[in-house]
Amino acid sequence: MGSFTELPSDVIVAVIGDPITHSKSPIMHNSWLKKAGIEGKYTAIHVRPEELRTFAKVVRDSNMRGFNATLPHKEALIELCDELDDDAAAIGAVNTVSNIDGMLIGSNTDAFGFIQNIKNQHPDFDFTSGPVLVIGAGGAAKAVLYGLLQEGVSEIFLTNRTREKAEASAKLDKHIHVVDWDARDEYVDKAGLIVNTTSLGMVGKPVLELNLGGITPQTLVSDIVYAPLETALLREAKEKGAQTATGVGMLIEQGRKSFHHWFGVWPEPDQKLEDQLLEFSS
Ligand code: ATR
């Protein structure tokens, strides 16, 4: 992890966050940089909210191609960027910034990552085939909702422990209907796709309690949590004969698109890298 006040000159891309120590992005992007024969490094940099504006200035004046942002910077970067692409503007969050001759262009590759990961794991899944149950209404949920709507999903049931947050997200589109956190089990059998966007089920966090009694072999259950790779939710869904989509591919796919923004190259899928990312998560 580096400090942005003394950035080595070989750092050309980075991920910033507060905290940042557990980011898997450096392993991933450094592997892709090496494979593409691009000189320079990707590093994790601890940037506190009050330092974000100064960091943006350092990047503008540097040779850096750009950076990724994670919690808590994604929303604040909306204001700090000089331009936003359509995805970042619609989602209201930036996870990828490109530095084009001192101009900072904000993008969001999380929605792409979420959708592409499902397409990779279930190429025949039809997003328009039925309603989707989305659990959680935090930052990750915004990108998931946007991605689903872009794919033509006709109805989304959105549930969150804090109902007001779900209601704020539901205002974005008439296809999103808020359902009570305590009533979430009732929507399991109505949904063709169930997505956990909360941190529940992650190592060290409580499991997501959801009664999967109503799922069918056609139901697809997806979790954005990838540590563990198979969460209790996915394990139970599988045991009940449903389809599942694990979360690490979302991390990889959002990263591939960020890399493409910076270098114009799509990194190739790489099983060894995926295994390595999981090893570092456990
Ligand atoms: P992220 O940007 O990763 O989505 P976040 O914005 O902090 O992170 O959102 C975390 C999500 O997990 C929220 O939907 C949160 O619910 P609240 O809005 O009610 O906080 C949900 N979450 C976290 N811990 C939870 C718990 N113990 N029970 C239910 N939901 C939880």
mmCIF file of C-alpha atoms and ligand atoms in Angstrom:
data_model
loop_
_atom_site.group_PDB
_atom_site.id
_atom_site.type_symbol
_atom_site.label_atom_id
_atom_site.label_comp_id
_atom_site.label_asym_id
_atom_site.label_seq_id
_atom_site.Cartn_x
_atom_site.Cartn_y
_atom_site.Cartn_z
ATOM 1 C CA MET A 1 0.000 0.000 0.000
ATOM 2 C CA GLY A 2 1.372 3.445 -0.883
ATOM 3 C CA SER A 3 0.786 7.040 0.060
ATOM 4 C CA PHE A 4 -0.225 9.417 -2.718
ATOM 5 C CA THR A 5 2.039 12.175 -1.473
ATOM 6 C CA GLU A 6 5.073 10.089 -2.413
ATOM 7 C CA LEU A 7 3.851 7.990 -5.313
ATOM 8 C CA PRO A 8 6.626 6.074 -7.081
ATOM 9 C CA SER A 9 6.858 7.154 -10.720
ATOM 10 C CA ASP A 10 6.153 3.597 -11.961
ATOM 11 C CA VAL A 11 2.604 3.663 -10.537
ATOM 12 C CA ILE A 12 0.305 4.181 -13.526
ATOM 13 C CA VAL A 13 -2.987 2.956 -12.077
ATOM 14 C CA ALA A 14 -4.278 2.484 -8.542
ATOM 15 C CA VAL A 15 -7.211 1.717 -6.319
ATOM 16 C CA ILE A 16 -8.133 4.161 -3.578
ATOM 17 C CA GLY A 17 -10.306 3.569 -0.535
ATOM 18 C CA ASP A 18 -10.588 3.997 3.202
ATOM 19 C CA PRO A 19 -9.802 1.337 4.379
ATOM 20 C CA ILE A 20 -7.945 -0.243 1.467
ATOM 21 C CA THR A 21 -5.698 -2.994 2.900
ATOM 22 C CA HIS A 22 -7.822 -5.936 1.741
ATOM 23 C CA SER A 23 -8.221 -4.964 -1.912
ATOM 24 C CA LYS A 24 -7.706 -7.786 -4.426
ATOM 25 C CA SER A 25 -7.439 -5.354 -7.337
ATOM 26 C CA PRO A 26 -3.614 -4.997 -7.309
ATOM 27 C CA ILE A 27 -3.120 -8.783 -7.798
ATOM 28 C CA MET A 28 -5.554 -8.732 -10.703
ATOM 29 C CA HIS A 29 -4.425 -5.591 -12.533
ATOM 30 C CA ASN A 30 -0.681 -6.246 -12.068
ATOM 31 C CA SER A 31 -1.175 -9.674 -13.612
ATOM 32 C CA TRP A 32 -2.963 -8.098 -16.597
ATOM 33 C CA LEU A 33 -0.364 -5.309 -16.965
ATOM 34 C CA LYS A 34 2.391 -7.909 -17.099
ATOM 35 C CA LYS A 35 0.544 -10.056 -19.646
ATOM 36 C CA ALA A 36 -0.177 -7.041 -21.855
ATOM 37 C CA GLY A 37 3.485 -6.011 -21.675
ATOM 38 C CA ILE A 38 2.568 -2.595 -20.250
ATOM 39 C CA GLU A 39 5.264 -1.067 -18.098
ATOM 40 C CA GLY A 40 4.169 0.294 -14.742
ATOM 41 C CA LYS A 41 2.336 -0.821 -11.658
ATOM 42 C CA TYR A 42 -1.129 -0.819 -10.092
ATOM 43 C CA THR A 43 -1.075 -0.088 -6.395
ATOM 44 C CA ALA A 44 -3.522 0.283 -3.495
ATOM 45 C CA ILE A 45 -3.494 3.750 -1.955
ATOM 46 C CA HIS A 46 -5.105 4.769 1.295
ATOM 47 C CA VAL A 47 -7.015 7.996 0.634
ATOM 48 C CA ARG A 48 -9.254 9.447 3.342
ATOM 49 C CA PRO A 49 -12.405 11.360 2.332
ATOM 50 C CA GLU A 50 -10.819 14.706 3.251
ATOM 51 C CA GLU A 51 -7.853 13.897 0.978
ATOM 52 C CA LEU A 52 -9.859 13.000 -2.124
ATOM 53 C CA ARG A 53 -9.706 16.418 -3.780
ATOM 54 C CA THR A 54 -5.927 16.619 -3.277
ATOM 55 C CA PHE A 55 -5.519 13.092 -4.639
ATOM 56 C CA ALA A 56 -7.516 14.046 -7.742
ATOM 57 C CA LYS A 57 -5.140 16.981 -8.300
ATOM 58 C CA VAL A 58 -2.087 14.733 -7.893
ATOM 59 C CA VAL A 59 -3.503 12.396 -10.554
ATOM 60 C CA ARG A 60 -4.277 15.259 -12.984
ATOM 61 C CA ASP A 61 -0.653 16.436 -12.749
ATOM 62 C CA SER A 62 0.820 12.932 -12.998
ATOM 63 C CA ASN A 63 1.475 10.258 -15.642
ATOM 64 C CA MET A 64 -1.187 8.049 -14.096
ATOM 65 C CA ARG A 65 -3.722 6.612 -16.545
ATOM 66 C CA GLY A 66 -6.408 6.561 -13.884
ATOM 67 C CA PHE A 67 -7.643 4.776 -10.798
ATOM 68 C CA ASN A 68 -10.376 2.639 -9.277
ATOM 69 C CA ALA A 69 -12.317 3.812 -6.276
ATOM 70 C CA THR A 70 -13.988 1.832 -3.566
ATOM 71 C CA LEU A 71 -15.750 2.719 -0.319
ATOM 72 C CA PRO A 72 -16.330 5.512 0.640
ATOM 73 C CA HIS A 73 -15.327 7.486 -2.487
ATOM 74 C CA LYS A 74 -17.653 6.294 -5.227
ATOM 75 C CA GLU A 75 -20.347 8.945 -4.710
ATOM 76 C CA ALA A 76 -17.998 11.858 -3.935
ATOM 77 C CA LEU A 77 -16.180 11.325 -7.264
ATOM 78 C CA ILE A 78 -19.339 12.242 -9.165
ATOM 79 C CA GLU A 79 -18.633 15.891 -8.249
ATOM 80 C CA LEU A 80 -14.858 15.731 -8.611
ATOM 81 C CA CYS A 81 -14.688 14.327 -12.139
ATOM 82 C CA ASP A 82 -14.672 16.672 -15.141
ATOM 83 C CA GLU A 83 -16.935 14.373 -17.142
ATOM 84 C CA LEU A 84 -19.041 11.299 -16.439
ATOM 85 C CA ASP A 85 -20.019 8.496 -18.780
ATOM 86 C CA ASP A 86 -23.696 7.478 -18.991
ATOM 87 C CA ASP A 87 -23.335 4.542 -16.585
ATOM 88 C CA ALA A 88 -21.673 6.585 -13.825
ATOM 89 C CA ALA A 89 -24.213 9.395 -14.203
ATOM 90 C CA ALA A 90 -27.176 7.007 -14.078
ATOM 91 C CA ILE A 91 -25.853 4.932 -11.162
ATOM 92 C CA GLY A 92 -24.702 8.026 -9.240
ATOM 93 C CA ALA A 93 -21.338 6.458 -8.405
ATOM 94 C CA VAL A 94 -17.879 6.281 -9.998
ATOM 95 C CA ASN A 95 -15.619 3.238 -9.580
ATOM 96 C CA THR A 96 -13.227 3.979 -12.469
ATOM 97 C CA VAL A 97 -11.525 7.266 -13.322
ATOM 98 C CA SER A 98 -9.479 7.819 -16.477
ATOM 99 C CA ASN A 99 -6.928 10.632 -16.641
ATOM 100 C CA ILE A 100 -6.972 12.037 -20.171
ATOM 101 C CA ASP A 101 -4.338 14.801 -20.289
ATOM 102 C CA GLY A 102 -5.391 16.138 -16.897
ATOM 103 C CA MET A 103 -9.143 15.679 -17.458
ATOM 104 C CA LEU A 104 -10.732 13.159 -15.119
ATOM 105 C CA ILE A 105 -13.435 11.042 -16.762
ATOM 106 C CA GLY A 106 -15.631 9.064 -14.354
ATOM 107 C CA SER A 107 -17.106 5.691 -15.306
ATOM 108 C CA ASN A 108 -18.866 2.880 -13.517
ATOM 109 C CA THR A 109 -17.993 -0.698 -14.450
ATOM 110 C CA ASP A 110 -19.810 -2.424 -11.564
ATOM 111 C CA ALA A 111 -23.105 -2.921 -13.429
ATOM 112 C CA PHE A 112 -21.229 -4.427 -16.382
ATOM 113 C CA GLY A 113 -19.305 -6.674 -13.965
ATOM 114 C CA PHE A 114 -22.439 -7.962 -12.315
ATOM 115 C CA ILE A 115 -24.303 -8.708 -15.558
ATOM 116 C CA GLN A 116 -21.302 -10.118 -17.434
ATOM 117 C CA ASN A 117 -20.517 -12.478 -14.562
ATOM 118 C CA ILE A 118 -24.037 -13.948 -14.755
ATOM 119 C CA LYS A 119 -23.777 -14.192 -18.555
ATOM 120 C CA ASN A 120 -20.431 -16.020 -18.244
ATOM 121 C CA GLN A 121 -21.762 -18.526 -15.730
ATOM 122 C CA HIS A 122 -25.236 -18.938 -17.269
ATOM 123 C CA PRO A 123 -25.104 -17.995 -20.966
ATOM 124 C CA ASP A 124 -28.726 -19.090 -21.500
ATOM 125 C CA PHE A 125 -30.201 -17.109 -18.627
ATOM 126 C CA ASP A 126 -32.954 -14.814 -19.901
ATOM 127 C CA PHE A 127 -33.112 -11.581 -17.889
ATOM 128 C CA THR A 128 -36.554 -10.824 -19.286
ATOM 129 C CA SER A 129 -38.050 -14.154 -18.178
ATOM 130 C CA GLY A 130 -39.434 -13.046 -14.826
ATOM 131 C CA PRO A 131 -39.216 -10.770 -11.801
ATOM 132 C CA VAL A 132 -35.974 -10.331 -9.854
ATOM 133 C CA LEU A 133 -35.654 -10.159 -6.064
ATOM 134 C CA VAL A 134 -32.831 -7.796 -5.079
ATOM 135 C CA ILE A 135 -31.755 -7.950 -1.444
ATOM 136 C CA GLY A 136 -30.011 -4.843 -0.114
ATOM 137 C CA ALA A 137 -30.020 -1.203 -1.141
ATOM 138 C CA GLY A 138 -26.444 -0.041 -0.529
ATOM 139 C CA GLY A 139 -23.885 1.138 -3.068
ATOM 140 C CA ALA A 140 -23.513 -2.249 -4.762
ATOM 141 C CA ALA A 141 -27.277 -2.543 -5.190
ATOM 142 C CA LYS A 142 -27.435 0.676 -7.246
ATOM 143 C CA ALA A 143 -25.179 -0.807 -9.918
ATOM 144 C CA VAL A 144 -27.002 -4.155 -9.817
ATOM 145 C CA LEU A 145 -30.386 -2.440 -10.278
ATOM 146 C CA TYR A 146 -29.083 -0.365 -13.174
ATOM 147 C CA GLY A 147 -27.545 -3.414 -14.855
ATOM 148 C CA LEU A 148 -30.754 -5.398 -14.521
ATOM 149 C CA LEU A 149 -32.862 -2.585 -15.979
ATOM 150 C CA GLN A 150 -30.431 -2.244 -18.910
ATOM 151 C CA GLU A 151 -30.980 -5.954 -19.609
ATOM 152 C CA GLY A 152 -34.730 -5.381 -19.864
ATOM 153 C CA VAL A 153 -35.879 -6.874 -16.547
ATOM 154 C CA SER A 154 -39.556 -5.997 -16.298
ATOM 155 C CA GLU A 155 -40.094 -6.145 -12.533
ATOM 156 C CA ILE A 156 -37.756 -5.868 -9.548
ATOM 157 C CA PHE A 157 -38.735 -6.537 -5.930
ATOM 158 C CA LEU A 158 -36.300 -4.593 -3.767
ATOM 159 C CA THR A 159 -35.939 -5.293 -0.065
ATOM 160 C CA ASN A 160 -33.636 -3.713 2.493
ATOM 161 C CA ARG A 161 -33.375 -3.725 6.276
ATOM 162 C CA THR A 162 -33.601 0.077 6.170
ATOM 163 C CA ARG A 163 -36.694 0.563 4.033
ATOM 164 C CA GLU A 164 -36.066 4.261 3.262
ATOM 165 C CA LYS A 165 -32.912 3.376 1.330
ATOM 166 C CA ALA A 166 -34.843 0.939 -0.834
ATOM 167 C CA GLU A 167 -37.509 3.582 -1.399
ATOM 168 C CA ALA A 168 -34.907 6.110 -2.526
ATOM 169 C CA SER A 169 -33.566 3.587 -5.097
ATOM 170 C CA ALA A 170 -37.066 2.646 -6.227
ATOM 171 C CA LYS A 171 -37.694 6.273 -7.226
ATOM 172 C CA LEU A 172 -35.187 5.772 -10.053
ATOM 173 C CA ASP A 173 -37.467 3.515 -12.060
ATOM 174 C CA LYS A 174 -41.105 2.473 -12.165
ATOM 175 C CA HIS A 175 -40.161 -1.209 -12.531
ATOM 176 C CA ILE A 176 -38.706 -1.304 -8.985
ATOM 177 C CA HIS A 177 -41.141 -2.179 -6.170
ATOM 178 C CA VAL A 178 -40.089 -2.025 -2.536
ATOM 179 C CA VAL A 179 -41.081 -4.969 -0.377
ATOM 180 C CA ASP A 180 -40.776 -5.207 3.404
ATOM 181 C CA TRP A 181 -37.599 -6.748 4.787
ATOM 182 C CA ASP A 182 -39.737 -9.023 6.975
ATOM 183 C CA ALA A 183 -41.794 -10.112 3.936
ATOM 184 C CA ARG A 184 -38.799 -11.017 1.728
ATOM 185 C CA ASP A 185 -39.452 -14.782 1.928
ATOM 186 C CA GLU A 186 -42.794 -14.295 0.170
ATOM 187 C CA TYR A 187 -41.053 -13.097 -3.002
ATOM 188 C CA VAL A 188 -38.676 -16.040 -3.376
ATOM 189 C CA ASP A 189 -41.120 -18.164 -5.381
ATOM 190 C CA LYS A 190 -42.106 -15.176 -7.580
ATOM 191 C CA ALA A 191 -38.547 -14.458 -8.685
ATOM 192 C CA GLY A 192 -36.594 -15.997 -11.589
ATOM 193 C CA LEU A 193 -33.424 -14.400 -10.210
ATOM 194 C CA ILE A 194 -32.512 -13.654 -6.592
ATOM 195 C CA VAL A 195 -29.521 -11.389 -5.896
ATOM 196 C CA ASN A 196 -27.825 -10.761 -2.570
ATOM 197 C CA THR A 197 -26.153 -7.335 -2.709
ATOM 198 C CA THR A 198 -25.640 -7.053 1.064
ATOM 199 C CA SER A 199 -22.515 -7.989 2.966
ATOM 200 C CA LEU A 200 -24.443 -10.738 4.772
ATOM 201 C CA GLY A 201 -22.822 -14.132 4.275
ATOM 202 C CA MET A 202 -19.314 -12.688 3.989
ATOM 203 C CA VAL A 203 -16.593 -14.156 6.219
ATOM 204 C CA GLY A 204 -17.104 -12.688 9.699
ATOM 205 C CA LYS A 205 -20.633 -11.392 8.985
ATOM 206 C CA PRO A 206 -23.972 -13.026 9.854
ATOM 207 C CA VAL A 207 -25.564 -15.182 7.159
ATOM 208 C CA LEU A 208 -28.417 -13.865 5.063
ATOM 209 C CA GLU A 209 -31.593 -15.452 6.327
ATOM 210 C CA LEU A 210 -33.915 -16.235 3.473
ATOM 211 C CA ASN A 211 -36.411 -19.071 3.236
ATOM 212 C CA LEU A 212 -35.636 -20.778 -0.056
ATOM 213 C CA GLY A 213 -38.580 -23.173 0.217
ATOM 214 C CA GLY A 214 -40.183 -21.700 -2.900
ATOM 215 C CA ILE A 215 -37.277 -21.926 -5.357
ATOM 216 C CA THR A 216 -37.382 -24.137 -8.442
ATOM 217 C CA PRO A 217 -34.634 -25.660 -10.632
ATOM 218 C CA GLN A 218 -35.117 -22.656 -12.948
ATOM 219 C CA THR A 219 -34.420 -20.073 -10.228
ATOM 220 C CA LEU A 220 -30.985 -18.448 -10.428
ATOM 221 C CA VAL A 221 -29.498 -17.304 -7.113
ATOM 222 C CA SER A 222 -26.577 -14.901 -7.298
ATOM 223 C CA ASP A 223 -24.387 -13.488 -4.549
ATOM 224 C CA ILE A 224 -21.999 -10.583 -4.894
ATOM 225 C CA VAL A 225 -20.123 -11.863 -1.821
ATOM 226 C CA TYR A 226 -17.119 -13.991 -2.875
ATOM 227 C CA ALA A 227 -15.380 -14.693 0.433
ATOM 228 C CA PRO A 228 -16.377 -17.462 0.880
ATOM 229 C CA LEU A 229 -16.899 -18.259 -2.800
ATOM 230 C CA GLU A 230 -19.889 -20.417 -1.975
ATOM 231 C CA THR A 231 -21.930 -18.552 0.616
ATOM 232 C CA ALA A 232 -24.478 -20.335 2.811
ATOM 233 C CA LEU A 233 -27.172 -18.824 0.557
ATOM 234 C CA LEU A 234 -25.643 -20.341 -2.602
ATOM 235 C CA ARG A 235 -24.962 -23.678 -0.944
ATOM 236 C CA GLU A 236 -28.573 -23.992 0.169
ATOM 237 C CA ALA A 237 -29.889 -22.905 -3.241
ATOM 238 C CA LYS A 238 -27.728 -25.563 -4.897
ATOM 239 C CA GLU A 239 -28.891 -28.225 -2.449
ATOM 240 C CA LYS A 240 -32.460 -27.341 -3.361
ATOM 241 C CA GLY A 241 -31.652 -27.875 -7.048
ATOM 242 C CA ALA A 242 -31.562 -24.211 -8.124
ATOM 243 C CA GLN A 243 -28.945 -22.518 -10.349
ATOM 244 C CA THR A 244 -26.270 -20.396 -8.666
ATOM 245 C CA ALA A 245 -23.814 -17.692 -9.704
ATOM 246 C CA THR A 246 -20.819 -16.977 -7.444
ATOM 247 C CA GLY A 247 -19.428 -13.494 -6.870
ATOM 248 C CA VAL A 248 -15.723 -13.399 -7.738
ATOM 249 C CA GLY A 249 -16.448 -13.057 -11.461
ATOM 250 C CA MET A 250 -18.093 -9.689 -10.802
ATOM 251 C CA LEU A 251 -14.818 -8.415 -9.343
ATOM 252 C CA ILE A 252 -12.918 -9.711 -12.370
ATOM 253 C CA GLU A 253 -15.375 -8.406 -14.976
ATOM 254 C CA GLN A 254 -15.601 -4.896 -13.493
ATOM 255 C CA GLY A 255 -11.791 -4.905 -13.436
ATOM 256 C CA ARG A 256 -11.540 -6.049 -17.074
ATOM 257 C CA LYS A 257 -13.720 -3.135 -18.139
ATOM 258 C CA SER A 258 -11.703 -0.649 -16.062
ATOM 259 C CA PHE A 259 -8.518 -1.975 -17.687
ATOM 260 C CA HIS A 260 -10.128 -1.501 -21.089
ATOM 261 C CA HIS A 261 -10.999 2.117 -20.219
ATOM 262 C CA TRP A 262 -7.362 2.846 -19.364
ATOM 263 C CA PHE A 263 -5.448 0.804 -21.932
ATOM 264 C CA GLY A 264 -7.920 -0.087 -24.704
ATOM 265 C CA VAL A 265 -7.266 -3.817 -24.148
ATOM 266 C CA TRP A 266 -9.616 -6.473 -22.705
ATOM 267 C CA PRO A 267 -7.677 -8.849 -20.407
ATOM 268 C CA GLU A 268 -8.296 -12.513 -21.241
ATOM 269 C CA PRO A 269 -10.179 -14.749 -18.776
ATOM 270 C CA ASP A 270 -7.644 -16.547 -16.595
ATOM 271 C CA GLN A 271 -8.529 -19.436 -14.262
ATOM 272 C CA LYS A 272 -5.177 -19.234 -12.485
ATOM 273 C CA LEU A 273 -5.813 -15.614 -11.583
ATOM 274 C CA GLU A 274 -9.312 -16.445 -10.330
ATOM 275 C CA ASP A 275 -7.885 -19.198 -8.093
ATOM 276 C CA GLN A 276 -5.257 -16.788 -6.812
ATOM 277 C CA LEU A 277 -7.877 -14.145 -5.969
ATOM 278 C CA LEU A 278 -9.891 -16.719 -4.017
ATOM 279 C CA GLU A 279 -6.806 -17.925 -2.186
ATOM 280 C CA PHE A 280 -6.157 -14.371 -0.996
ATOM 281 C CA SER A 281 -9.814 -14.003 0.114
ATOM 282 C CA SER A 282 -9.934 -16.948 2.448
HETATM 283 P P1 ATR B 1 -22.093 -1.613 -0.370
HETATM 284 O O1 ATR B 1 -21.680 -0.326 -0.987
HETATM 285 O O2 ATR B 1 -21.030 -2.668 -0.391
HETATM 286 O O3 ATR B 1 -23.409 -2.107 -0.873
HETATM 287 P P2 ATR B 1 -23.314 -0.458 1.947
HETATM 288 O O4 ATR B 1 -23.685 0.738 1.163
HETATM 289 O O5 ATR B 1 -22.803 -0.252 3.342
HETATM 290 O O6 ATR B 1 -22.211 -1.307 1.198
HETATM 291 O O7 ATR B 1 -24.560 -1.459 1.978
HETATM 292 C C1 ATR B 1 -24.560 -2.624 2.678
HETATM 293 C C2 ATR B 1 -25.920 -3.332 2.484
HETATM 294 O O8 ATR B 1 -25.941 -4.468 3.351
HETATM 295 C C3 ATR B 1 -27.139 -2.484 2.870
HETATM 296 O O9 ATR B 1 -28.238 -2.871 2.105
HETATM 297 C C4 ATR B 1 -27.318 -2.887 4.345
HETATM 298 O O10 ATR B 1 -28.616 -2.660 4.853
HETATM 299 P P3 ATR B 1 -28.986 -1.229 5.553
HETATM 300 O O11 ATR B 1 -29.202 -0.264 4.436
HETATM 301 O O12 ATR B 1 -30.188 -1.497 6.336
HETATM 302 O O13 ATR B 1 -27.789 -0.862 6.399
HETATM 303 C C5 ATR B 1 -27.049 -4.351 4.243
HETATM 304 N N1 ATR B 1 -26.701 -4.951 5.554
HETATM 305 C C6 ATR B 1 -25.510 -4.902 6.170
HETATM 306 N N2 ATR B 1 -25.575 -5.576 7.365
HETATM 307 C C7 ATR B 1 -26.846 -6.034 7.477
HETATM 308 C C8 ATR B 1 -27.552 -6.819 8.454
HETATM 309 N N3 ATR B 1 -26.949 -7.243 9.579
HETATM 310 N N4 ATR B 1 -28.852 -7.117 8.233
HETATM 311 C C9 ATR B 1 -29.471 -6.695 7.102
HETATM 312 N N5 ATR B 1 -28.861 -5.963 6.128
HETATM 313 C C10 ATR B 1 -27.570 -5.642 6.308
#
